[in-house]
Short mmCIF file of C-alpha atoms in Angstrom, two decimals:
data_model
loop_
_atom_site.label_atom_id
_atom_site.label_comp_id
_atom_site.label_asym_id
_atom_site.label_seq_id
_atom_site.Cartn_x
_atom_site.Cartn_y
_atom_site.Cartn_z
CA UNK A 757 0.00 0.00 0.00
CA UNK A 758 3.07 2.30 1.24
CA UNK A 759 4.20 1.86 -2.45
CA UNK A 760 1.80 2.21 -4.39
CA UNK A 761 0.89 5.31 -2.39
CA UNK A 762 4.69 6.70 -3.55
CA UNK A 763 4.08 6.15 -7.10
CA UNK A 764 0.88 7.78 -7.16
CA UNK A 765 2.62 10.91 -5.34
CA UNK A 766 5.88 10.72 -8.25
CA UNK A 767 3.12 10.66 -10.79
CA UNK A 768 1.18 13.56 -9.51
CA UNK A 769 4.82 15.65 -8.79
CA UNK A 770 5.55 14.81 -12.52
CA UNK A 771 2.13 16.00 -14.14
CA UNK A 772 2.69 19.69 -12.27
CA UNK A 773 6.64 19.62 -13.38
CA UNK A 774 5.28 19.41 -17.04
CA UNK A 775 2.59 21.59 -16.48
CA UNK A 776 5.77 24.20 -14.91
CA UNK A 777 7.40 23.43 -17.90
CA UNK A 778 4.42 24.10 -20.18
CA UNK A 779 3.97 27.32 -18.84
CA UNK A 780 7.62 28.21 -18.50
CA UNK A 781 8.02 27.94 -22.65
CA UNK A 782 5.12 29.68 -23.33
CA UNK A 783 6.63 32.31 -21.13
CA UNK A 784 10.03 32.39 -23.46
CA UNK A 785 8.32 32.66 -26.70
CA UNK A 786 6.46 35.17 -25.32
CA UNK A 787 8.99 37.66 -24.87
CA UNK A 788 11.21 36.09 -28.04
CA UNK A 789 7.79 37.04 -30.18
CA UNK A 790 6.23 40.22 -32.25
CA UNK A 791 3.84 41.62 -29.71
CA UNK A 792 1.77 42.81 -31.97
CA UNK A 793 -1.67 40.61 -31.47
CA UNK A 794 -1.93 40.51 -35.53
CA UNK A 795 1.55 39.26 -36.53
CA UNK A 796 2.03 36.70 -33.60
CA UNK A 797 0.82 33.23 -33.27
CA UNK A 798 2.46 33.10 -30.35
CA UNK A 799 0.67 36.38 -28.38
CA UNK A 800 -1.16 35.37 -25.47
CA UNK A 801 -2.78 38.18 -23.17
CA UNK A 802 -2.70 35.32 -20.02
CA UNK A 803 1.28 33.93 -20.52
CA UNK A 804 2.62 35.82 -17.70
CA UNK A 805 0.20 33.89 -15.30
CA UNK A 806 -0.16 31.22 -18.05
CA UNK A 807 -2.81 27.99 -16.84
CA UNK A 808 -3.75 25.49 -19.38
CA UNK A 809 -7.12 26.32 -20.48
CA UNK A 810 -6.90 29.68 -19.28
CA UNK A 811 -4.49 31.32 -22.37
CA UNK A 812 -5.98 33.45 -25.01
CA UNK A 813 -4.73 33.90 -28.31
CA UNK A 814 -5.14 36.84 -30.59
CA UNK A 815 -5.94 36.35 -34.71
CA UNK A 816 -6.77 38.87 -37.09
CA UNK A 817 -8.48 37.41 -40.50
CA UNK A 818 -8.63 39.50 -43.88
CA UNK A 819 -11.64 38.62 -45.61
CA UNK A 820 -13.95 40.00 -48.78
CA UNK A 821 -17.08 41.75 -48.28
CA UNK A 822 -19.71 38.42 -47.81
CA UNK A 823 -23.48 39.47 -47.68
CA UNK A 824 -25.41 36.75 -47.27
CA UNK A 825 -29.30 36.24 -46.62
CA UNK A 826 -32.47 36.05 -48.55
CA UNK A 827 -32.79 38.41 -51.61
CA UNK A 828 -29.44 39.68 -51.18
CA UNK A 829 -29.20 38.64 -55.29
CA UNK A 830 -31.17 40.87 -56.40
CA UNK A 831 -28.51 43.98 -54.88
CA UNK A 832 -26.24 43.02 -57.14
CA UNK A 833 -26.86 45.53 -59.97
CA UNK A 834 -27.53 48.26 -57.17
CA UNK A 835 -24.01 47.28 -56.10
CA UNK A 836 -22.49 47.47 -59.75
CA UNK A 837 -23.79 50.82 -59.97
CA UNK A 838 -22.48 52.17 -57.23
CA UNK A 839 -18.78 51.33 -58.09
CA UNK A 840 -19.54 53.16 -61.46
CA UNK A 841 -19.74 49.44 -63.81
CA UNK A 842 -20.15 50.38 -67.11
CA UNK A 843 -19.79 47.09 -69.16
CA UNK A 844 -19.95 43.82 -66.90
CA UNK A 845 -19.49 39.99 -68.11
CA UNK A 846 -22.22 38.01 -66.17
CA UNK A 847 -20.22 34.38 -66.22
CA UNK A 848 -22.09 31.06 -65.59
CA UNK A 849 -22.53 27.44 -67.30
CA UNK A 850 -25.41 25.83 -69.53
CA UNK A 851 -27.65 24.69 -66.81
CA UNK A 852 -27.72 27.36 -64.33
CA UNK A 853 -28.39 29.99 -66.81
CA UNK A 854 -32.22 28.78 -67.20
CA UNK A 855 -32.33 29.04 -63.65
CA UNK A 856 -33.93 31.36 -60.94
CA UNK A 857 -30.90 32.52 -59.67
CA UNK A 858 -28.92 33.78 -63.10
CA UNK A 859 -33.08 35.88 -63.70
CA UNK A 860 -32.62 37.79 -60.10
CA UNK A 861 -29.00 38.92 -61.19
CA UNK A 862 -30.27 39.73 -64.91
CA UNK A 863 -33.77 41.12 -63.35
CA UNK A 864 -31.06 43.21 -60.88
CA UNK A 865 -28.55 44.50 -63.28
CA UNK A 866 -31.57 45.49 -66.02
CA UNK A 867 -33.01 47.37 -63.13
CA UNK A 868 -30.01 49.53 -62.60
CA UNK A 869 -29.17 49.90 -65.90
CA UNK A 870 -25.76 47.92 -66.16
CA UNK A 871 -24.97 47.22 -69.46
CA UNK A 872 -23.90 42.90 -69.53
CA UNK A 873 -22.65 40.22 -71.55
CA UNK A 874 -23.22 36.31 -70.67
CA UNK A 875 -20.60 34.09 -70.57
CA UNK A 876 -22.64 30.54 -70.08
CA UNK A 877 -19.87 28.39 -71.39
CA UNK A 878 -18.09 27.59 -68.45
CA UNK A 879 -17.02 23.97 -68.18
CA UNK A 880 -17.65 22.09 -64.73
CA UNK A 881 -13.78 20.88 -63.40
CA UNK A 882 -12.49 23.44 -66.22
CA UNK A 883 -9.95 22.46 -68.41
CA UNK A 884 -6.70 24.77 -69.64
CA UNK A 885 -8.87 24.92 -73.18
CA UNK A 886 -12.28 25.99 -70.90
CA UNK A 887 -9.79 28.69 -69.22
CA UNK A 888 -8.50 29.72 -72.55
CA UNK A 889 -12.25 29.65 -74.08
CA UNK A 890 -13.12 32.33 -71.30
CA UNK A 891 -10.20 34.39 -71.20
CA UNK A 892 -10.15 35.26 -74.71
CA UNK A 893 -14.23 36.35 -74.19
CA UNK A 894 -12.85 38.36 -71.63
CA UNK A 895 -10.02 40.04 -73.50
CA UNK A 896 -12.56 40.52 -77.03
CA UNK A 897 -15.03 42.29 -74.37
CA UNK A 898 -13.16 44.82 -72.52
CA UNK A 899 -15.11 44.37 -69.11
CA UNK A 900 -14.97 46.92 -66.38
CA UNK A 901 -16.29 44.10 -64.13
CA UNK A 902 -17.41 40.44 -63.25
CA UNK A 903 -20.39 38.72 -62.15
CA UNK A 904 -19.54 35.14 -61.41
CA UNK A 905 -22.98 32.98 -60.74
CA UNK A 906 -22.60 29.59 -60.15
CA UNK A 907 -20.02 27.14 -57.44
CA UNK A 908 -16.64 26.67 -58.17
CA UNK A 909 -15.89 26.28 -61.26
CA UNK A 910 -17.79 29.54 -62.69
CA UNK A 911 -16.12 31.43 -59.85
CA UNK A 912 -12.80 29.75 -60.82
CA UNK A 913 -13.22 30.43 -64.22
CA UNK A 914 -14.31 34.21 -63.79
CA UNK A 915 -11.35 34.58 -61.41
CA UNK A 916 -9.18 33.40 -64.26
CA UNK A 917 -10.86 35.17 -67.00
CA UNK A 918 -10.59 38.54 -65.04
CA UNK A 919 -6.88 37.81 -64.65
CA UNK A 920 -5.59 37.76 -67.87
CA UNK A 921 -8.05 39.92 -69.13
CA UNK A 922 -6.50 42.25 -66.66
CA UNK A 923 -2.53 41.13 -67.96
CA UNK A 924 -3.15 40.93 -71.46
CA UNK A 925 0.65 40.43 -72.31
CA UNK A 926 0.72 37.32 -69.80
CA UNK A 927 0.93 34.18 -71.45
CA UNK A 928 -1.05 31.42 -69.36
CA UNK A 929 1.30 29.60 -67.53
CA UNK A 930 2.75 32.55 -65.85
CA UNK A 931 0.41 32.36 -62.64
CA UNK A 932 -0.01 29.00 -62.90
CA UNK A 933 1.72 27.30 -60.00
CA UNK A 934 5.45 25.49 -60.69
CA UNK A 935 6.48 23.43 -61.59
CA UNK A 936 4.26 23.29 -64.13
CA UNK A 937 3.34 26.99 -64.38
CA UNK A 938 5.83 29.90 -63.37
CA UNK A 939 4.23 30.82 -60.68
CA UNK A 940 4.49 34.80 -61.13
CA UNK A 941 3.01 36.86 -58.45
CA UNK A 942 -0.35 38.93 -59.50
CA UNK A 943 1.53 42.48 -59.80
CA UNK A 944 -1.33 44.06 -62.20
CA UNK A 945 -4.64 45.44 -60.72
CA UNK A 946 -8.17 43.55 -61.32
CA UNK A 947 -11.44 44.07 -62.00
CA UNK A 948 -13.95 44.51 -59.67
CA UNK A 949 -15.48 40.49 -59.42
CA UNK A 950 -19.05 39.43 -57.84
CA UNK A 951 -19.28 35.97 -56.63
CA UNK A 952 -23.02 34.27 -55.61
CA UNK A 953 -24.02 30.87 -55.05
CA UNK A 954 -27.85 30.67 -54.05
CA UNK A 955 -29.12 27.80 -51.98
CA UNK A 956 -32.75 26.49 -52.86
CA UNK A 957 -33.18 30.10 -54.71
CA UNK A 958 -34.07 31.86 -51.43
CA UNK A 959 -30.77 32.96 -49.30
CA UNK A 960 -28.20 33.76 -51.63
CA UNK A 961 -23.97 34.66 -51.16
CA UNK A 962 -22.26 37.36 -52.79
CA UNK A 963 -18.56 37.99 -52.05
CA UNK A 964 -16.58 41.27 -53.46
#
C-alpha cells in the first residue's frame, strides 16, 4: 500500500513539473515574439500567469465583403452601380443559366441599368482549353467588371478570365503554380469580381 501510495505521489509531482514546464516555454516565446496581437501566433494576453485552459490567443483574418441572406441577389446591380460598372461579363454554365438565380442577377442588373454580356460556357472541373475559351471572351469584351454565378468552377473560371483579361501580355502559364506553371506573383490590378451561389433560390452569397 506504502508503495503504491509513492508512485501515485511521483506521478502527480511529474504531471505539475510538465505543467511548470508548459507554462515556462510559453513564457520564453512570449517575450522572443512580435507583440503585436496581428503578426504573432504566439501572443497570449494570459502567458505571464499562463494555466492550461486559461491562455488566449489573438488572430486577425482578412476577408472580402460576404453578404449573405435572402434576396441579397437581387442587390447586385444596385451594387455594380455604385462602383460606377459600365460594361460587366455576367459568367455562368449551360444549366444554371435557365435558372432562378442567373433571372434575379439579370432582373437586378436590367433594373439599374448595367450594361452585360453572358458568358454561359463555363465547363464544370475546367480544363486549360475551358480557361483559354473564357479568357479570350474576356479580352474581345473589354469588361470593367465580373459577375460570377454559379459554385466553383464559374467562380474559378471568372477569377481566371478577369486575370488575364487584366494582364493581357501574360501568357497562361505565368500564374499557374510550378512546376508546371511559373508561378508569377499577380503584380497588375483587377477588376472589380461578384461571386453568388444561391441555396434552394431563397438565401443567396455574394462575395466582393
Amino acid at each position: 500500500l506504502f508503495s503504491h501510495h509513492a508512485v501515485l505521489s511521483q506521478g502527480a509531482a511529474a504531471m505539475a513539473g510538465g505543467r511548470e514546464r508548459v507554462a515556462y516555454l510559453l513564457k520564453q516565446l512570449h517575450r522572443a515574439s512580435c507583440m503585436c496581437p496581428a503578426h504573432s501566433h504566439t501572443y497570449s494576453q494570459g502567458t505571464e500567469s499562463a494555466t492550461l485552459g486559461k491562455t488566449d490567443y489573438a488572430f486577425e483574418m482578412a476577408v472580402s465583403n460576404i453578404r449573405y441572406g435572402e434576396g441579397v441577389t437581387k442587390e447586385v446591380g444596385m451594387d455594380l452601380q455604385n462602383i460606377g460598372a459600365k460594361k460587366v461579363c455576367v459568367m455562368t454554365d449551360k444549366n444554371l443559366c435557365q435558372l432562378p438565380p442567373m433571372k434575379a442577377v439579370l432582373d437586378s442588373l436590367t433594373k439599374n441599368g448595367i450594361a452585360f454580356t453572358i458568358y454561359d460556357n463555363v465547363r464544370v472541373e475546367p480544363t486549360d482549353q475551358s480557361f483559354m475559351d473564357a479568357i479570350e471572351f474576356a479580352k474581345k469584351g473589354e469588361f470593367d467588371s465580373y459577375i460570377a454565378v454559379g459554385g466553383g468552377s464559374v467562380i474559378d473560371t471568372c477569377k481566371c478570365a478577369d486575370l488575364y483579361a487584366s494582364s493581357p501580355e501574360s501568357e497562361f502559364l505565368d500564374y499557374v503554380n510550378a512546376p508546371i506553371g511559373k508561378g508569377k506573383p499577380v503584380k497588375v490590378t483587377l477588376k472589380p469580381l461578384i461571386a453568388g451561389k444561391e441555396v434552394c433560390f431563397k438565401t443567396a452569397t455574394f462575395v466582393r
